[in-house]
């Protein structure tokens, strides 16, 4: 069935370093890949997304890359800051549905 | 523009009871999806509604049901509550279910505790 695997489950970096989170999806029909950030006790917030007709997308310190052949996509955060500390979720869906399949989440800790 | 609003924010119920949760989407959004979030299972898809029709349903028992009204507001119902139903229930809305319109924005959730 549909599945999204996310690694690592926890990630600790020093402030200013880069962080990379990787996800692999199983459904070859998937064509939309959002990333959400969830701070403790708060709602998931969309931080960046990518569609299958694009290989890479950047928004300031955040970038996402997609490899459709290998069925994996990654989130890259550069120049990390303490406020980047949160749980990050990747997700995948096919274009004809609002059904998002989520990865298990990555707890990112940025140490000052 | 107001975000996705979920009510109530917190609920405490006992086993065997039923519960109804409400979700008001962002103005102009016509799609609503529901997710269950637990520490063990993460975020799991429950249902998707568009134009008052359920378009997708996740792998949850029939005790979980939902509906959408003509103003796009949605409700979900859980009957015969079990301890394992304790979770954060999140609602997300989007302009529509397809293509560029299917960007989902989440509400703050309803925290359900079943005792």
Short mmCIF file of C-alpha atoms in Angstrom, two decimals:
data_model
loop_
_atom_site.label_atom_id
_atom_site.label_comp_id
_atom_site.label_asym_id
_atom_site.label_seq_id
_atom_site.Cartn_x
_atom_site.Cartn_y
_atom_site.Cartn_z
CA UNK A 1 0.00 0.00 0.00
CA UNK A 2 0.93 3.64 0.16
CA UNK A 3 3.81 4.37 2.46
CA UNK A 4 6.26 7.18 3.18
CA UNK A 5 9.42 6.48 5.13
CA UNK A 6 11.29 9.33 6.76
CA UNK A 7 14.82 9.44 8.17
CA UNK A 8 16.32 10.22 10.57
CA UNK A 9 13.79 10.18 13.39
CA UNK A 10 15.92 12.62 15.40
CA UNK A 11 18.55 15.08 14.27
CA UNK A 12 20.72 17.34 16.39
CA UNK A 13 22.87 20.05 14.81
CA UNK A 14 24.80 23.08 15.94
CA UNK A 15 23.43 26.50 15.11
CA UNK A 16 24.66 27.55 11.69
CA UNK A 17 25.08 24.00 10.41
CA UNK A 18 22.92 22.42 7.71
CA UNK A 19 20.24 19.80 8.30
CA UNK A 20 18.97 17.23 5.80
CA UNK A 21 15.87 15.06 6.17
CA UNK A 22 15.10 12.33 3.66
CA UNK A 23 11.86 10.64 2.64
CA UNK A 24 11.04 7.73 0.35
CA UNK A 25 7.58 7.05 -1.06
CA UNK A 26 6.10 3.87 -2.46
CA UNK A 27 3.21 5.01 -4.68
CA UNK A 28 4.53 5.84 -8.13
CA UNK A 29 1.37 7.90 -8.77
CA UNK A 30 2.43 10.41 -6.11
CA UNK A 31 3.10 13.82 -7.60
CA UNK A 32 2.80 16.32 -4.76
CA UNK A 33 5.24 16.45 -1.82
CA UNK A 34 4.73 18.99 0.98
CA UNK A 35 6.81 19.48 4.10
CA UNK A 36 5.28 20.57 7.39
CA UNK A 37 6.87 21.94 10.54
CA UNK A 38 5.16 21.32 13.84
CA UNK A 39 6.30 23.08 16.98
CA UNK A 40 5.32 21.64 20.33
CA UNK A 41 1.60 22.08 20.96
CA UNK A 42 1.01 23.83 17.65
CA UNK A 43 -0.54 22.99 14.30
CA UNK A 44 1.51 21.62 11.39
CA UNK A 45 2.60 24.50 9.18
CA UNK A 46 3.44 24.13 5.52
CA UNK A 47 7.02 25.31 4.95
CA UNK A 48 7.67 24.23 1.38
CA UNK A 49 6.25 21.90 -1.23
CA UNK A 50 7.24 20.47 -4.60
CA UNK A 51 5.40 18.89 -7.49
CA UNK A 52 6.69 16.10 -9.67
CA UNK A 53 7.35 18.31 -12.68
CA UNK A 54 10.11 20.11 -10.71
CA UNK A 55 13.39 18.68 -9.41
CA UNK A 56 14.26 21.34 -6.86
CA UNK A 57 12.67 24.28 -5.12
CA UNK A 58 14.20 26.86 -2.79
CA UNK A 59 12.78 29.38 -0.36
CA UNK A 60 15.46 31.34 1.47
CA UNK A 61 17.22 28.86 3.81
CA UNK A 62 14.96 25.94 2.88
CA UNK A 63 15.16 23.75 -0.19
CA UNK A 64 13.52 20.55 -1.32
CA UNK A 65 14.83 18.13 -3.94
CA UNK A 66 12.89 15.38 -5.68
CA UNK A 67 14.20 12.28 -7.44
CA UNK A 68 11.19 10.64 -9.13
CA UNK A 69 13.18 7.70 -10.44
CA UNK A 70 14.38 6.74 -6.98
CA UNK A 71 11.10 7.85 -5.37
CA UNK A 72 12.72 9.99 -2.77
CA UNK A 73 12.71 13.62 -1.77
CA UNK A 74 14.71 15.59 0.77
CA UNK A 75 14.46 18.74 2.84
CA UNK A 76 17.57 20.86 3.25
CA UNK A 77 17.82 23.61 5.84
CA UNK A 78 20.93 25.78 5.73
CA UNK A 79 22.30 28.11 8.42
CA UNK A 80 20.07 26.53 11.04
CA UNK A 81 18.78 28.65 13.91
CA UNK A 82 17.37 27.63 17.32
CA UNK A 83 13.88 28.57 16.10
CA UNK A 84 14.17 25.84 13.47
CA UNK A 85 13.87 23.31 16.31
CA UNK A 86 10.61 21.39 15.74
CA UNK A 87 9.22 18.17 14.30
CA UNK A 88 9.29 18.05 10.52
CA UNK A 89 6.94 15.87 8.50
CA UNK A 90 7.20 14.94 4.85
CA UNK A 91 4.11 13.84 2.96
CA UNK A 92 3.06 12.58 -0.44
CA UNK A 93 -0.16 12.54 -2.40
CA UNK A 94 -1.38 11.97 -5.92
CA UNK A 95 -2.64 15.00 -7.77
CA UNK A 96 -6.26 13.90 -7.85
CA UNK A 97 -6.70 13.56 -4.12
CA UNK A 98 -6.24 15.51 -0.94
CA UNK A 99 -5.14 12.38 0.86
CA UNK A 100 -1.70 13.06 2.32
CA UNK A 101 0.43 10.11 3.41
CA UNK A 102 2.84 11.32 6.06
CA UNK A 103 6.26 10.17 7.12
CA UNK A 104 6.83 9.42 10.80
CA UNK A 105 8.46 12.78 11.48
CA UNK A 106 11.94 14.05 12.33
CA UNK A 107 12.63 15.87 15.58
CA UNK A 108 15.21 18.53 14.77
CA UNK A 109 17.14 20.12 17.61
CA UNK A 110 19.34 23.11 16.85
CA UNK A 111 21.80 23.77 19.65
CA UNK A 112 22.83 27.41 20.18
CA UNK B 1 -8.33 35.92 6.40
CA UNK B 2 -9.13 33.59 9.30
CA UNK B 3 -7.39 30.22 9.35
CA UNK B 4 -8.89 26.79 9.80
CA UNK B 5 -10.93 26.72 13.00
CA UNK B 6 -11.57 23.56 14.97
CA UNK B 7 -13.91 23.23 17.91
CA UNK B 8 -13.75 22.24 20.63
CA UNK B 9 -10.04 22.40 21.36
CA UNK B 10 -10.19 19.83 24.14
CA UNK B 11 -12.58 17.01 24.94
CA UNK B 12 -12.70 14.40 27.65
CA UNK B 13 -15.00 11.44 27.13
CA UNK B 14 -15.43 7.98 28.58
CA UNK B 15 -15.36 4.67 26.77
CA UNK B 16 -18.55 3.88 24.90
CA UNK B 17 -19.58 7.49 24.42
CA UNK B 18 -19.67 9.25 21.08
CA UNK B 19 -18.15 12.56 20.06
CA UNK B 20 -18.57 15.13 17.28
CA UNK B 21 -15.76 17.42 16.20
CA UNK B 22 -16.19 20.48 14.02
CA UNK B 23 -14.01 22.13 11.41
CA UNK B 24 -14.53 25.47 9.65
CA UNK B 25 -12.23 25.83 6.63
CA UNK B 26 -10.49 28.95 5.40
CA UNK B 27 -12.96 31.16 3.57
CA UNK B 28 -13.20 30.05 -0.04
CA UNK B 29 -11.73 26.61 0.61
CA UNK B 30 -14.01 23.79 -0.46
CA UNK B 31 -11.96 20.71 0.45
CA UNK B 32 -11.60 19.44 3.99
CA UNK B 33 -9.47 16.52 5.13
CA UNK B 34 -9.20 14.98 8.58
CA UNK B 35 -6.18 13.36 10.20
CA UNK B 36 -5.51 11.58 13.47
CA UNK B 37 -2.21 12.29 15.20
CA UNK B 38 -0.82 10.00 17.91
CA UNK B 39 2.72 9.57 19.25
CA UNK B 40 2.82 5.95 18.09
CA UNK B 41 1.19 6.14 14.66
CA UNK B 42 2.02 9.69 13.63
CA UNK B 43 -0.33 11.48 11.26
CA UNK B 44 -2.91 9.21 9.65
CA UNK B 45 -5.49 10.17 7.05
CA UNK B 46 -9.14 9.74 8.04
CA UNK B 47 -11.31 11.28 5.30
CA UNK B 48 -11.43 13.85 2.53
CA UNK B 49 -14.52 15.85 1.58
CA UNK B 50 -15.23 18.09 -1.36
CA UNK B 51 -18.60 19.57 -2.33
CA UNK B 52 -20.34 17.62 0.44
CA UNK B 53 -19.02 14.31 -0.92
CA UNK B 54 -16.54 11.98 0.70
CA UNK B 55 -13.83 11.42 -1.88
CA UNK B 56 -11.45 9.28 0.16
CA UNK B 57 -11.46 7.32 3.37
CA UNK B 58 -8.50 6.02 5.35
CA UNK B 59 -8.11 2.68 7.10
CA UNK B 60 -10.23 3.38 10.13
CA UNK B 61 -13.21 1.38 11.45
CA UNK B 62 -16.77 2.33 10.66
CA UNK B 63 -17.08 4.01 14.06
CA UNK B 64 -15.35 6.97 12.42
CA UNK B 65 -17.60 8.96 10.14
CA UNK B 66 -17.84 12.45 8.78
CA UNK B 67 -19.78 14.84 6.65
CA UNK B 68 -19.47 18.17 4.94
CA UNK B 69 -22.10 20.87 4.72
CA UNK B 70 -22.99 23.19 1.86
CA UNK B 71 -20.91 25.99 3.43
CA UNK B 72 -17.87 23.62 3.38
CA UNK B 73 -17.81 23.23 7.16
CA UNK B 74 -17.17 19.66 8.18
CA UNK B 75 -17.83 17.45 11.16
CA UNK B 76 -16.44 14.11 12.15
CA UNK B 77 -18.06 11.70 14.53
CA UNK B 78 -16.61 8.85 16.52
CA UNK B 79 -19.08 6.44 18.07
CA UNK B 80 -18.51 3.87 20.83
CA UNK B 81 -15.24 5.49 21.89
CA UNK B 82 -12.28 3.30 22.80
CA UNK B 83 -9.20 4.18 24.82
CA UNK B 84 -7.14 3.99 21.65
CA UNK B 85 -9.13 6.81 20.08
CA UNK B 86 -7.33 9.28 22.34
CA UNK B 87 -5.47 11.52 19.93
CA UNK B 88 -5.15 14.94 18.38
CA UNK B 89 -7.64 15.22 15.51
CA UNK B 90 -6.52 17.65 12.85
CA UNK B 91 -8.53 19.18 10.08
CA UNK B 92 -6.97 20.68 6.96
CA UNK B 93 -8.58 22.72 4.23
CA UNK B 94 -7.62 23.50 0.65
CA UNK B 95 -9.16 25.33 -2.29
CA UNK B 96 -9.88 22.03 -3.99
CA UNK B 97 -8.72 18.44 -4.19
CA UNK B 98 -6.65 18.61 -7.34
CA UNK B 99 -3.44 20.07 -8.66
CA UNK B 100 -2.32 23.50 -7.44
CA UNK B 101 -5.50 23.86 -5.42
CA UNK B 102 -4.74 20.96 -3.08
CA UNK B 103 -2.33 22.79 -0.76
CA UNK B 104 -3.58 21.94 2.71
CA UNK B 105 -3.59 24.24 5.72
CA UNK B 106 -4.14 22.77 9.15
CA UNK B 107 -6.24 23.80 12.09
CA UNK B 108 -4.97 23.70 15.66
CA UNK B 109 -6.74 20.40 16.27
CA UNK B 110 -9.06 18.91 18.85
CA UNK B 111 -7.35 16.98 21.63
CA UNK B 112 -9.59 14.03 22.54
CA UNK B 113 -8.95 12.07 25.72
CA UNK B 114 -10.92 8.88 26.29
CA UNK B 115 -11.00 7.65 29.87
#
